[in-house]
PDB file of C-alpha atoms in Angstrom:
ATOM      1  CA  MET E  59       0.547   0.262   0.089  1.00 46.00           C
ATOM      2  CA  THR E  60       1.246   3.694  -1.419  1.00 45.00           C
ATOM      3  CA  GLU E  61       1.949   6.057   2.097  1.00 45.00           C
ATOM      4  CA  GLN E  62       2.085   8.939  -0.103  1.00 47.00           C
ATOM      5  CA  VAL E  63      -0.837  11.374  -0.151  1.00 44.00           C
ATOM      6  CA  SER E  64      -1.148  13.295  -3.673  1.00 44.00           C
ATOM      7  CA  ALA E  65      -1.620  16.730  -3.510  1.00 42.00           C
ATOM      8  CA  GLN E  66      -4.136  17.384  -5.898  1.00 43.00           C
ATOM      9  CA  GLN E  67      -7.623  17.683  -3.536  1.00 59.00           C
ATOM     10  CA  VAL E  68      -9.395  15.674  -6.892  1.00 75.00           C
ATOM     11  CA  SER E  69      -8.871  13.220  -8.468  1.00 86.00           C
ATOM     12  CA  ALA E  70      -6.036  12.828 -10.701  1.00 87.00           C
ATOM     13  CA  HIS E  71      -7.946  11.045 -13.136  1.00 88.00           C
ATOM     14  CA  LYS E  72     -10.779  13.428 -12.237  1.00 83.00           C
ATOM     15  CA  ASP E  73      -8.626  17.115 -12.440  1.00 90.00           C
ATOM     16  CA  PRO E  74      -8.759  18.279 -15.931  1.00 89.00           C
ATOM     17  CA  VAL E  75      -4.833  19.979 -14.858  1.00 91.00           C
ATOM     18  CA  VAL E  76      -3.511  16.975 -13.812  1.00 92.00           C
ATOM     19  CA  ILE E  77      -4.936  14.842 -16.972  1.00 94.00           C
ATOM     20  CA  ALA E  78      -3.331  18.465 -19.014  1.00 93.00           C
ATOM     21  CA  PHE E  79      -0.230  17.349 -17.195  1.00 93.00           C
ATOM     22  CA  ALA E  80       0.074  13.427 -18.021  1.00 95.00           C
ATOM     23  CA  ASN E  81      -0.731  14.347 -22.010  1.00 94.00           C
ATOM     24  CA  GLU E  82       2.296  16.920 -21.916  1.00 94.00           C
ATOM     25  CA  VAL E  83       4.226  14.619 -20.142  1.00 95.00           C
ATOM     26  CA  LEU E  84       3.452  11.224 -22.286  1.00 95.00           C
ATOM     27  CA  ASP E  85       4.015  14.003 -26.110  1.00 92.00           C
ATOM     28  CA  GLY E  86       7.242  14.676 -24.650  1.00 92.00           C
ATOM     29  CA  PHE E  87       7.791  11.167 -23.485  1.00 89.00           C
ATOM     30  CA  SER E  88       7.550   9.165 -27.035  1.00 86.00           C
ATOM     31  CA  ASP E  89       9.402  12.498 -28.594  1.00 88.00           C
ATOM     32  CA  VAL E  90      12.725  11.064 -26.695  1.00 86.00           C
ATOM     33  CA  CYS E  91      11.383   7.380 -27.156  1.00 88.00           C
ATOM     34  CA  LYS E  92      10.910   6.150 -30.957  1.00 86.00           C
ATOM     35  CA  SER E  93      10.488   2.591 -29.337  1.00 91.00           C
ATOM     36  CA  LEU E  94       7.331   3.674 -27.381  1.00 92.00           C
ATOM     37  CA  ARG E  95       4.271   1.877 -28.648  1.00 92.00           C
ATOM     38  CA  TYR E  96       2.225   2.611 -25.563  1.00 92.00           C
ATOM     39  CA  ALA E  97       1.985   5.138 -22.390  1.00 95.00           C
ATOM     40  CA  THR E  98      -0.415   5.249 -19.491  1.00 96.00           C
ATOM     41  CA  PHE E  99      -0.510   7.373 -16.191  1.00 97.00           C
ATOM     42  CA  LEU E 100      -3.144   6.196 -13.654  1.00 96.00           C
ATOM     43  CA  THR E 101      -3.893   6.120 -10.119  1.00 95.00           C
ATOM     44  CA  ASP E 102      -2.847   3.638  -7.950  1.00 94.00           C
ATOM     45  CA  ASP E 103      -6.103   1.935  -7.766  1.00 94.00           C
ATOM     46  CA  GLY E 104      -6.073   1.751 -10.954  1.00 95.00           C
ATOM     47  CA  PHE E 105      -8.161   4.848 -12.612  1.00 95.00           C
ATOM     48  CA  GLU E 106      -6.342   5.865 -16.199  1.00 95.00           C
ATOM     49  CA  VAL E 107      -5.368   9.638 -16.093  1.00 96.00           C
ATOM     50  CA  ALA E 108      -4.103  10.473 -19.642  1.00 95.00           C
ATOM     51  CA  SER E 109      -2.476   7.704 -22.261  1.00 95.00           C
ATOM     52  CA  ILE E 110      -1.084   7.614 -25.139  1.00 92.00           C
ATOM     53  CA  ALA E 111      -2.403   5.131 -28.131  1.00 81.00           C
ATOM     54  CA  GLY E 112      -4.531   2.541 -27.559  1.00 75.00           C
ATOM     55  CA  ASP E 113      -8.569   2.978 -27.265  1.00 84.00           C
ATOM     56  CA  GLU E 114     -10.875   3.932 -24.526  1.00 82.00           C
ATOM     57  CA  LYS E 115     -11.166   0.151 -22.906  1.00 85.00           C
ATOM     58  CA  GLN E 116      -8.253  -1.090 -23.961  1.00 87.00           C
ATOM     59  CA  ASN E 117      -6.067   1.905 -21.174  1.00 89.00           C
ATOM     60  CA  ARG E 118      -9.398   2.008 -18.753  1.00 90.00           C
ATOM     61  CA  ARG E 119      -7.788  -2.877 -18.653  1.00 92.00           C
ATOM     62  CA  VAL E 120      -4.171  -2.337 -18.872  1.00 92.00           C
ATOM     63  CA  ALA E 121      -4.856   0.886 -15.849  1.00 94.00           C
ATOM     64  CA  SER E 122      -6.949  -1.492 -13.707  1.00 95.00           C
ATOM     65  CA  MET E 123      -4.145  -4.489 -14.299  1.00 96.00           C
ATOM     66  CA  ALA E 124      -0.850  -1.793 -13.639  1.00 96.00           C
ATOM     67  CA  SER E 125      -2.675  -1.024 -10.619  1.00 96.00           C
ATOM     68  CA  SER E 126      -2.769  -4.526  -9.490  1.00 96.00           C
ATOM     69  CA  MET E 127       0.653  -5.202 -10.828  1.00 96.00           C
ATOM     70  CA  GLN E 128       1.921  -2.091  -8.635  1.00 95.00           C
ATOM     71  CA  ALA E 129       0.030  -3.397  -5.694  1.00 95.00           C
ATOM     72  CA  LEU E 130       1.287  -7.167  -6.238  1.00 95.00           C
ATOM     73  CA  GLY E 131       5.299  -5.460  -6.909  1.00 95.00           C
ATOM     74  CA  ASP E 132       4.320  -3.755  -3.355  1.00 93.00           C
ATOM     75  CA  ALA E 133       3.969  -6.254  -2.075  1.00 93.00           C
ATOM     76  CA  VAL E 134       6.803  -9.016  -2.802  1.00 94.00           C
ATOM     77  CA  ALA E 135       8.604  -6.794  -1.884  1.00 94.00           C
ATOM     78  CA  ARG E 136       7.016  -5.524   1.322  1.00 92.00           C
ATOM     79  CA  ASP E 137       6.980  -9.338   2.123  1.00 91.00           C
ATOM     80  CA  LEU E 138      11.142  -9.659   1.640  1.00 93.00           C
ATOM     81  CA  ARG E 139      11.886  -6.960   3.221  1.00 93.00           C
ATOM     82  CA  ILE E 140      13.431  -5.145  -0.112  1.00 94.00           C
ATOM     83  CA  GLY E 141      12.228  -2.087   0.189  1.00 90.00           C
ATOM     84  CA  GLY E 142       9.306  -0.171  -1.866  1.00 86.00           C
ATOM     85  CA  ALA E 143       9.506  -1.581  -5.294  1.00 88.00           C
ATOM     86  CA  GLU E 144      10.960   0.692  -7.526  1.00 90.00           C
ATOM     87  CA  TYR E 145       9.451  -0.529 -11.133  1.00 95.00           C
ATOM     88  CA  ILE E 146       8.972  -3.335 -12.480  1.00 96.00           C
ATOM     89  CA  ILE E 147       9.173  -4.928 -15.532  1.00 96.00           C
ATOM     90  CA  ILE E 148       7.696  -7.468 -18.001  1.00 94.00           C
ATOM     91  CA  ALA E 149       9.772  -8.554 -20.668  1.00 92.00           C
ATOM     92  CA  ALA E 150       7.592 -10.314 -23.735  1.00 92.00           C
ATOM     93  CA  GLU E 151       8.738 -11.938 -27.259  1.00 92.00           C
ATOM     94  CA  THR E 152       8.531  -8.943 -28.630  1.00 93.00           C
ATOM     95  CA  GLY E 153       8.560  -5.710 -26.275  1.00 93.00           C
ATOM     96  CA  TYR E 154       8.284  -5.691 -23.147  1.00 93.00           C
ATOM     97  CA  VAL E 155       6.489  -2.956 -20.196  1.00 95.00           C
ATOM     98  CA  ILE E 156       7.884  -0.644 -17.928  1.00 96.00           C
ATOM     99  CA  GLN E 157       5.821  -0.027 -14.892  1.00 96.00           C
ATOM    100  CA  MET E 158       7.381   2.800 -11.770  1.00 96.00           C
ATOM    101  CA  ARG E 159       5.424   5.040  -9.502  1.00 95.00           C
ATOM    102  CA  VAL E 160       5.256   8.453  -9.850  1.00 95.00           C
ATOM    103  CA  PRO E 161       7.536   9.380  -7.086  1.00 93.00           C
ATOM    104  CA  GLU E 162       5.469  10.815  -3.748  1.00 91.00           C
ATOM    105  CA  HIS E 163       2.028  10.817  -5.389  1.00 91.00           C
ATOM    106  CA  ALA E 164      -0.627   7.889  -4.998  1.00 91.00           C
ATOM    107  CA  MET E 165       0.089   7.349  -9.416  1.00 95.00           C
ATOM    108  CA  VAL E 166       1.698   5.330 -11.678  1.00 96.00           C
ATOM    109  CA  LEU E 167       3.448   5.166 -15.353  1.00 97.00           C
ATOM    110  CA  ALA E 168       3.181   1.822 -17.102  1.00 97.00           C
ATOM    111  CA  ALA E 169       4.915   2.283 -20.533  1.00 95.00           C
ATOM    112  CA  HIS E 170       4.884  -1.226 -23.197  1.00 94.00           C
ATOM    113  CA  PHE E 171       8.045  -0.418 -25.313  1.00 94.00           C
ATOM    114  CA  ASP E 172       8.871  -2.498 -28.589  1.00 93.00           C
ATOM    115  CA  ALA E 173      12.091  -5.161 -28.204  1.00 88.00           C
ATOM    116  CA  ALA E 174      14.653  -2.337 -30.891  1.00 85.00           C
ATOM    117  CA  GLU E 175      14.475  -0.595 -27.428  1.00 83.00           C
ATOM    118  CA  THR E 176      17.538  -1.961 -24.428  1.00 88.00           C
ATOM    119  CA  VAL E 177      16.076  -1.603 -21.029  1.00 90.00           C
ATOM    120  CA  GLY E 178      18.096   0.462 -20.088  1.00 91.00           C
ATOM    121  CA  LYS E 179      17.084   3.273 -22.078  1.00 90.00           C
ATOM    122  CA  ALA E 180      13.329   2.285 -21.321  1.00 91.00           C
ATOM    123  CA  LEU E 181      14.122   2.921 -18.213  1.00 93.00           C
ATOM    124  CA  SER E 182      16.089   6.222 -17.735  1.00 93.00           C
ATOM    125  CA  VAL E 183      13.519   7.270 -20.461  1.00 93.00           C
ATOM    126  CA  ALA E 184      10.716   5.923 -17.947  1.00 95.00           C
ATOM    127  CA  ARG E 185      12.077   7.712 -14.797  1.00 95.00           C
ATOM    128  CA  LEU E 186      12.723  10.731 -16.456  1.00 94.00           C
ATOM    129  CA  ALA E 187       8.716  10.815 -17.587  1.00 95.00           C
ATOM    130  CA  ALA E 188       7.737   9.845 -14.048  1.00 96.00           C
ATOM    131  CA  SER E 189       9.846  11.992 -12.097  1.00 95.00           C
ATOM    132  CA  ASN E 190       8.478  15.136 -14.891  1.00 94.00           C
ATOM    133  CA  MET E 191       4.843  13.855 -13.704  1.00 94.00           C
ATOM    134  CA  ARG E 192       6.318  14.725 -10.557  1.00 95.00           C
ATOM    135  CA  THR E 193       7.521  18.118 -11.202  1.00 93.00           C
ATOM    136  CA  MET E 194       4.298  19.091 -12.776  1.00 89.00           C
ATOM    137  CA  VAL E 195       1.621  18.016  -9.827  1.00 89.00           C
ATOM    138  CA  GLN E 196       3.678  19.833  -7.297  1.00 88.00           C
ATOM    139  CA  GLU E 197       4.287  22.554  -9.358  1.00 85.00           C
ATOM    140  CA  LYS E 198       0.074  23.185  -9.528  1.00 79.00           C
ATOM    141  CA  ALA E 199       0.450  22.204  -5.959  1.00 79.00           C
ATOM    142  CA  ALA E 200       2.364  24.519  -4.473  1.00 78.00           C
TER     143      ALA E 200
ATOM    144  CA  MET G  45      -4.324 -33.385   3.768  1.00 58.00           C
ATOM    145  CA  ALA G  46      -6.432 -31.510   1.739  1.00 73.00           C
ATOM    146  CA  GLU G  47      -6.752 -28.452   0.196  1.00 81.00           C
ATOM    147  CA  HIS G  48      -9.048 -26.060  -0.127  1.00 90.00           C
ATOM    148  CA  VAL G  49      -9.229 -22.357  -2.271  1.00 96.00           C
ATOM    149  CA  ILE G  50     -11.423 -20.133  -1.272  1.00 97.00           C
ATOM    150  CA  LEU G  51     -12.626 -16.389  -3.037  1.00 98.00           C
ATOM    151  CA  PHE G  52     -13.984 -13.298  -0.951  1.00 98.00           C
ATOM    152  CA  ALA G  53     -15.889 -11.643  -3.139  1.00 98.00           C
ATOM    153  CA  GLY G  54     -18.490  -8.727  -2.931  1.00 98.00           C
ATOM    154  CA  PRO G  55     -19.150  -5.204  -3.868  1.00 96.00           C
ATOM    155  CA  MET G  56     -16.441  -2.792  -1.984  1.00 94.00           C
ATOM    156  CA  GLY G  57     -16.769  -2.104   1.156  1.00 93.00           C
ATOM    157  CA  ALA G  58     -17.952  -5.656   1.924  1.00 96.00           C
ATOM    158  CA  GLY G  59     -14.611  -6.384   4.479  1.00 96.00           C
ATOM    159  CA  LYS G  60     -13.279  -8.731   2.475  1.00 97.00           C
ATOM    160  CA  THR G  61      -9.847  -7.761   3.128  1.00 97.00           C
ATOM    161  CA  THR G  62     -11.696  -7.210   7.045  1.00 97.00           C
ATOM    162  CA  ALA G  63     -12.668 -10.840   6.947  1.00 98.00           C
ATOM    163  CA  ILE G  64     -10.056 -12.481   5.580  1.00 98.00           C
ATOM    164  CA  GLU G  65      -7.206 -10.105   8.659  1.00 97.00           C
ATOM    165  CA  SER G  66     -10.003 -11.924  11.190  1.00 98.00           C
ATOM    166  CA  LEU G  67      -9.585 -15.249   9.477  1.00 98.00           C
ATOM    167  CA  SER G  68      -6.317 -15.945   8.913  1.00 97.00           C
ATOM    168  CA  GLU G  69      -3.261 -17.944  11.344  1.00 96.00           C
ATOM    169  CA  ILE G  70      -0.558 -15.962   8.889  1.00 96.00           C
ATOM    170  CA  GLU G  71       0.000 -12.873   8.197  1.00 95.00           C
ATOM    171  CA  THR G  72      -2.145 -11.649   5.354  1.00 96.00           C
ATOM    172  CA  ILE G  73      -0.895 -10.284   2.179  1.00 95.00           C
ATOM    173  CA  ARG G  74      -2.992  -7.109   1.355  1.00 95.00           C
ATOM    174  CA  THR G  75      -2.148  -5.482  -2.214  1.00 95.00           C
ATOM    175  CA  GLU G  76      -4.568  -2.292  -1.428  1.00 92.00           C
ATOM    176  CA  ALA G  77      -3.974   1.461  -2.708  1.00 92.00           C
ATOM    177  CA  THR G  78      -5.333   4.598  -2.069  1.00 91.00           C
ATOM    178  CA  ASN G  79      -9.007   4.897  -2.777  1.00 92.00           C
ATOM    179  CA  THR G  80      -9.552   7.840  -5.051  1.00 90.00           C
ATOM    180  CA  ASP G  81     -13.200   6.706  -5.222  1.00 86.00           C
ATOM    181  CA  ARG G  82     -14.975   7.486  -2.665  1.00 85.00           C
ATOM    182  CA  GLU G  83     -18.094   7.939  -3.739  1.00 82.00           C
ATOM    183  CA  THR G  84     -18.474   4.666  -4.137  1.00 82.00           C
ATOM    184  CA  ALA G  85     -17.209   3.776  -0.486  1.00 81.00           C
ATOM    185  CA  ASP G  86     -15.564   6.174   1.779  1.00 84.00           C
ATOM    186  CA  LYS G  87     -12.810   4.499   2.690  1.00 89.00           C
ATOM    187  CA  ASP G  88      -8.899   5.467   2.683  1.00 91.00           C
ATOM    188  CA  THR G  89      -8.017   2.201   0.818  1.00 92.00           C
ATOM    189  CA  THR G  90      -9.081  -0.500  -0.873  1.00 93.00           C
ATOM    190  CA  THR G  91      -7.831  -3.624  -2.378  1.00 94.00           C
ATOM    191  CA  VAL G  92      -6.652  -3.873  -6.864  1.00 95.00           C
ATOM    192  CA  ALA G  93      -4.970  -7.183  -7.166  1.00 96.00           C
ATOM    193  CA  LEU G  94      -5.751 -10.137  -4.664  1.00 96.00           C
ATOM    194  CA  ASP G  95      -5.866 -10.476  -0.551  1.00 97.00           C
ATOM    195  CA  TYR G  96      -4.368 -13.537   0.264  1.00 97.00           C
ATOM    196  CA  GLY G  97      -4.390 -15.496   4.317  1.00 97.00           C
ATOM    197  CA  GLU G  98      -4.475 -18.829   5.417  1.00 97.00           C
ATOM    198  CA  ILE G  99      -6.489 -21.142   7.962  1.00 96.00           C
ATOM    199  CA  THR G 100      -6.382 -24.431   9.290  1.00 94.00           C
ATOM    200  CA  VAL G 101      -9.070 -27.044   9.596  1.00 90.00           C
ATOM    201  CA  GLY G 102      -9.595 -29.991  11.180  1.00 83.00           C
ATOM    202  CA  ASP G 103      -6.314 -32.056  12.349  1.00 81.00           C
ATOM    203  CA  ASP G 104      -4.655 -30.809   8.926  1.00 82.00           C
ATOM    204  CA  ASP G 105      -6.706 -28.793   6.213  1.00 86.00           C
ATOM    205  CA  LYS G 106      -4.975 -26.457   4.505  1.00 92.00           C
ATOM    206  CA  VAL G 107      -7.485 -23.686   3.373  1.00 95.00           C
ATOM    207  CA  ARG G 108      -6.480 -20.599   1.373  1.00 96.00           C
ATOM    208  CA  LEU G 109      -8.655 -17.495   1.257  1.00 98.00           C
ATOM    209  CA  TYR G 110      -8.842 -15.261  -0.922  1.00 98.00           C
ATOM    210  CA  GLY G 111     -10.198 -11.983  -1.337  1.00 98.00           C
ATOM    211  CA  VAL G 112     -10.501 -10.348  -5.021  1.00 97.00           C
ATOM    212  CA  PRO G 113     -11.172  -6.538  -5.424  1.00 97.00           C
ATOM    213  CA  GLY G 114     -14.678  -5.476  -5.393  1.00 95.00           C
ATOM    214  CA  GLN G 115     -14.735  -3.182  -8.315  1.00 94.00           C
ATOM    215  CA  ARG G 116     -15.140  -4.390 -11.953  1.00 94.00           C
ATOM    216  CA  ARG G 117     -12.838  -2.902 -13.206  1.00 94.00           C
ATOM    217  CA  PHE G 118     -10.850  -5.544 -11.999  1.00 96.00           C
ATOM    218  CA  ASN G 119     -12.933  -8.398 -13.177  1.00 95.00           C
ATOM    219  CA  PHE G 120      -9.466  -9.981 -14.464  1.00 95.00           C
ATOM    220  CA  MET G 121      -8.664 -10.687 -11.097  1.00 96.00           C
ATOM    221  CA  TRP G 122     -11.902 -12.314 -10.792  1.00 97.00           C
ATOM    222  CA  THR G 123     -11.684 -14.852 -14.035  1.00 95.00           C
ATOM    223  CA  ILE G 124      -7.790 -15.573 -12.233  1.00 95.00           C
ATOM    224  CA  LEU G 125      -8.992 -16.836  -8.731  1.00 96.00           C
ATOM    225  CA  LYS G 126     -11.582 -18.248 -10.114  1.00 95.00           C
ATOM    226  CA  GLU G 127     -10.342 -20.605 -11.562  1.00 94.00           C
ATOM    227  CA  ARG G 128      -8.825 -22.465  -8.562  1.00 92.00           C
ATOM    228  CA  ALA G 129     -11.573 -22.116  -6.259  1.00 96.00           C
ATOM    229  CA  VAL G 130     -13.751 -24.240  -5.257  1.00 95.00           C
ATOM    230  CA  GLY G 131     -16.075 -21.958  -2.666  1.00 96.00           C
ATOM    231  CA  LEU G 132     -16.855 -18.578  -2.278  1.00 98.00           C
ATOM    232  CA  VAL G 133     -17.663 -16.368   0.758  1.00 98.00           C
ATOM    233  CA  LEU G 134     -19.550 -13.698  -0.797  1.00 98.00           C
ATOM    234  CA  LEU G 135     -19.893 -10.879   1.851  1.00 98.00           C
ATOM    235  CA  VAL G 136     -23.037  -7.596   0.331  1.00 98.00           C
ATOM    236  CA  ASN G 137     -22.952  -5.086   2.759  1.00 97.00           C
ATOM    237  CA  ASN G 138     -25.952  -3.885   4.143  1.00 97.00           C
ATOM    238  CA  ASP G 139     -26.150  -0.703   4.273  1.00 95.00           C
ATOM    239  CA  ALA G 140     -24.689  -0.299  -0.030  1.00 94.00           C
ATOM    240  CA  ALA G 141     -27.301   1.880  -2.029  1.00 93.00           C
ATOM    241  CA  ASP G 142     -29.403  -1.517  -3.846  1.00 96.00           C
ATOM    242  CA  PRO G 143     -27.723  -4.810  -2.068  1.00 97.00           C
ATOM    243  CA  ILE G 144     -29.878  -6.848  -3.084  1.00 98.00           C
ATOM    244  CA  ARG G 145     -28.791  -5.715  -6.598  1.00 97.00           C
ATOM    245  CA  GLU G 146     -24.921  -6.081  -5.475  1.00 97.00           C
ATOM    246  CA  LEU G 147     -26.300  -9.742  -4.579  1.00 98.00           C
ATOM    247  CA  ASP G 148     -27.583 -10.656  -7.723  1.00 97.00           C
ATOM    248  CA  GLU G 149     -24.381  -9.230  -9.815  1.00 97.00           C
ATOM    249  CA  PHE G 150     -21.834 -11.144  -7.675  1.00 98.00           C
ATOM    250  CA  LEU G 151     -24.078 -14.417  -7.921  1.00 97.00           C
ATOM    251  CA  GLU G 152     -24.450 -13.499 -11.810  1.00 97.00           C
ATOM    252  CA  GLU G 153     -20.339 -13.650 -12.004  1.00 97.00           C
ATOM    253  CA  PHE G 154     -19.559 -15.961  -9.442  1.00 97.00           C
ATOM    254  CA  GLY G 155     -22.017 -18.672  -9.442  1.00 96.00           C
ATOM    255  CA  GLU G 156     -20.244 -21.166 -11.141  1.00 96.00           C
ATOM    256  CA  LEU G 157     -18.384 -22.089  -7.733  1.00 96.00           C
ATOM    257  CA  HIS G 158     -21.498 -23.967  -6.431  1.00 95.00           C
ATOM    258  CA  GLU G 159     -20.939 -25.725  -8.414  1.00 92.00           C
ATOM    259  CA  LYS G 160     -17.441 -26.353  -7.637  1.00 92.00           C
ATOM    260  CA  GLY G 161     -17.763 -26.792  -3.818  1.00 93.00           C
ATOM    261  CA  GLY G 162     -20.387 -24.410  -2.653  1.00 95.00           C
ATOM    262  CA  ILE G 163     -21.019 -20.248  -1.919  1.00 97.00           C
ATOM    263  CA  VAL G 164     -22.474 -18.726   1.838  1.00 98.00           C
ATOM    264  CA  VAL G 165     -23.778 -15.489   1.849  1.00 98.00           C
ATOM    265  CA  CYS G 166     -22.628 -12.628   4.260  1.00 98.00           C
ATOM    266  CA  VAL G 167     -25.116  -9.250   5.232  1.00 98.00           C
ATOM    267  CA  THR G 168     -22.379  -7.460   6.640  1.00 98.00           C
ATOM    268  CA  ARG G 169     -22.846  -4.124   8.717  1.00 96.00           C
ATOM    269  CA  SER G 170     -26.629  -4.915   9.169  1.00 95.00           C
ATOM    270  CA  ASP G 171     -26.011  -2.888  12.412  1.00 94.00           C
ATOM    271  CA  VAL G 172     -25.811  -0.487  10.360  1.00 94.00           C
ATOM    272  CA  ALA G 173     -28.682  -1.043   8.002  1.00 95.00           C
ATOM    273  CA  PRO G 174     -30.894  -3.341   9.379  1.00 94.00           C
ATOM    274  CA  THR G 175     -32.805  -4.298   6.009  1.00 95.00           C
ATOM    275  CA  PRO G 176     -33.382  -5.392   3.920  1.00 96.00           C
ATOM    276  CA  TYR G 177     -33.457  -8.944   5.922  1.00 96.00           C
ATOM    277  CA  LEU G 178     -32.198 -12.222   5.419  1.00 96.00           C
ATOM    278  CA  ASP G 179     -34.906 -13.119   4.221  1.00 96.00           C
ATOM    279  CA  LYS G 180     -35.040 -10.772   1.103  1.00 97.00           C
ATOM    280  CA  TYR G 181     -31.251 -12.638   0.542  1.00 97.00           C
ATOM    281  CA  ALA G 182     -32.282 -16.087   0.273  1.00 97.00           C
ATOM    282  CA  GLU G 183     -36.238 -15.055  -1.591  1.00 97.00           C
ATOM    283  CA  ARG G 184     -33.672 -13.459  -4.232  1.00 97.00           C
ATOM    284  CA  ILE G 185     -31.274 -16.695  -3.779  1.00 97.00           C
ATOM    285  CA  ARG G 186     -33.832 -18.813  -4.455  1.00 96.00           C
ATOM    286  CA  GLU G 187     -34.866 -16.795  -7.315  1.00 96.00           C
ATOM    287  CA  VAL G 188     -31.676 -16.400  -9.422  1.00 95.00           C
ATOM    288  CA  MET G 189     -30.256 -20.298  -8.031  1.00 95.00           C
ATOM    289  CA  PRO G 190     -33.203 -22.358  -7.835  1.00 95.00           C
ATOM    290  CA  GLY G 191     -33.098 -26.027  -6.074  1.00 91.00           C
ATOM    291  CA  ARG G 192     -29.259 -24.488  -4.775  1.00 92.00           C
ATOM    292  CA  MET G 193     -28.845 -24.835  -1.157  1.00 91.00           C
ATOM    293  CA  ILE G 194     -26.809 -21.113  -0.355  1.00 95.00           C
ATOM    294  CA  PRO G 195     -27.261 -20.528   3.000  1.00 96.00           C
ATOM    295  CA  VAL G 196     -27.334 -16.603   4.591  1.00 97.00           C
ATOM    296  CA  PHE G 197     -25.498 -15.425   7.758  1.00 96.00           C
ATOM    297  CA  THR G 198     -25.675 -11.688   9.190  1.00 97.00           C
ATOM    298  CA  ALA G 199     -21.480 -11.663  10.154  1.00 96.00           C
ATOM    299  CA  ASP G 200     -19.080  -9.119  11.189  1.00 97.00           C
ATOM    300  CA  ALA G 201     -15.820  -9.310   9.273  1.00 97.00           C
ATOM    301  CA  ARG G 202     -13.716  -7.493  12.065  1.00 97.00           C
ATOM    302  CA  ASN G 203     -15.665 -11.353  14.047  1.00 97.00           C
ATOM    303  CA  GLY G 204     -13.427 -14.354  13.459  1.00 96.00           C
ATOM    304  CA  ASP G 205     -15.644 -16.302  15.441  1.00 96.00           C
ATOM    305  CA  GLN G 206     -19.116 -15.289  13.275  1.00 97.00           C
ATOM    306  CA  MET G 207     -16.422 -15.422  10.263  1.00 97.00           C
ATOM    307  CA  ARG G 208     -15.384 -19.024  11.051  1.00 96.00           C
ATOM    308  CA  THR G 209     -18.545 -20.023  11.674  1.00 96.00           C
ATOM    309  CA  ALA G 210     -19.517 -19.395   7.881  1.00 97.00           C
ATOM    310  CA  LEU G 211     -16.684 -20.852   6.570  1.00 96.00           C
ATOM    311  CA  MET G 212     -16.788 -23.360   8.052  1.00 95.00           C
ATOM    312  CA  SER G 213     -20.689 -24.168   7.170  1.00 95.00           C
ATOM    313  CA  LEU G 214     -18.644 -23.704   3.265  1.00 95.00           C
ATOM    314  CA  ILE G 215     -16.081 -26.499   4.176  1.00 93.00           C
ATOM    315  CA  ALA G 216     -19.640 -28.463   5.080  1.00 91.00           C
ATOM    316  CA  ASN G 217     -20.848 -27.979   1.954  1.00 90.00           C
ATOM    317  CA  ILE G 218     -17.626 -28.351  -0.296  1.00 91.00           C
ATOM    318  CA  GLU G 219     -17.467 -31.798   1.451  1.00 88.00           C
ATOM    319  CA  ILE G 220     -20.583 -33.245   0.507  1.00 87.00           C
ATOM    320  CA  THR G 221     -20.380 -31.400  -2.549  1.00 84.00           C
ATOM    321  CA  ALA G 222     -17.424 -33.684  -2.933  1.00 84.00           C
ATOM    322  CA  MET G 223     -18.068 -36.971  -1.649  1.00 86.00           C
ATOM    323  CA  ILE G 224     -21.769 -36.924  -2.955  1.00 85.00           C
ATOM    324  CA  ALA G 225     -19.401 -36.723  -6.544  1.00 83.00           C
ATOM    325  CA  ASP G 226     -17.600 -39.153  -5.348  1.00 84.00           C
ATOM    326  CA  ASN G 227     -20.156 -41.716  -5.133  1.00 88.00           C
ATOM    327  CA  GLN G 228     -21.757 -40.241  -8.201  1.00 87.00           C
ATOM    328  CA  GLU G 229     -17.971 -41.210 -10.104  1.00 85.00           C
ATOM    329  CA  ARG G 230     -18.429 -44.848  -7.898  1.00 86.00           C
ATOM    330  CA  ALA G 231     -22.354 -45.742  -9.485  1.00 86.00           C
ATOM    331  CA  ALA G 232     -21.303 -44.922 -12.887  1.00 80.00           C
TER     332      ALA G 232
END
């Protein structure tokens, strides 16, 4: 379970300003990483905030699944007493998914890359996107 | 040693996580996230993947208790967890906007577990909302699942004894179902 509380008063997925931030960050994300096939910001409890690519139904479903995955990752890390889960990688035959929490916020970034990308670069740009999202939300709250 | 996998399902806020917590002999595994859907249930956190606990019944029968998320958007977890389950504890909070409709919806989703072993219904939070009475639940169950024996209890999810009574009733049903199936197989 995440302990951090988002600075925003309205839930992220219902806050038009946060949704606009998320769209802006995702646009920048796809500009710097051509192997990005799909990405979504979601609330910890599985509501889509914003996505690039994908249809509405798929985006909602991915948001729910990514929320469950994040919570399972946290539960494993907690049970093994190895600290908080930083990120989760699902490697498949033709690509992989990286997901990580937006630092200090009850929000998660899930991104699907094709196999052409190196895990290192994908991880690095995903971190940057999550960090940018945190900065924007914090600036809004300030 | 026999093993049973039992699911705890029901709407958000019915007490599934609490029920598993009050029954489990091991430290439970929980997957909760900050709840942003306060309109549906006014609580701080909500289960987004599963809860897990264990209890030993009799000498060495292990019962694995899995709680599923209450929200339909997590129904992929329902499908995954249903596969191994042989029984269902369906919790319905009596203070829900329309608890009988919730009963209907969850029986529709999880009713097949009756054939695999059994179902019990636990009506929670009847101290907060005394109606509908249990006979309304029983009546509705008879309508949607005629001919099936599905016990209905009122229970406080925080009360281990009450939850244990409901669980034992379910396990008895599962064992009877298994015995009947066994006998039929032998007779055939």
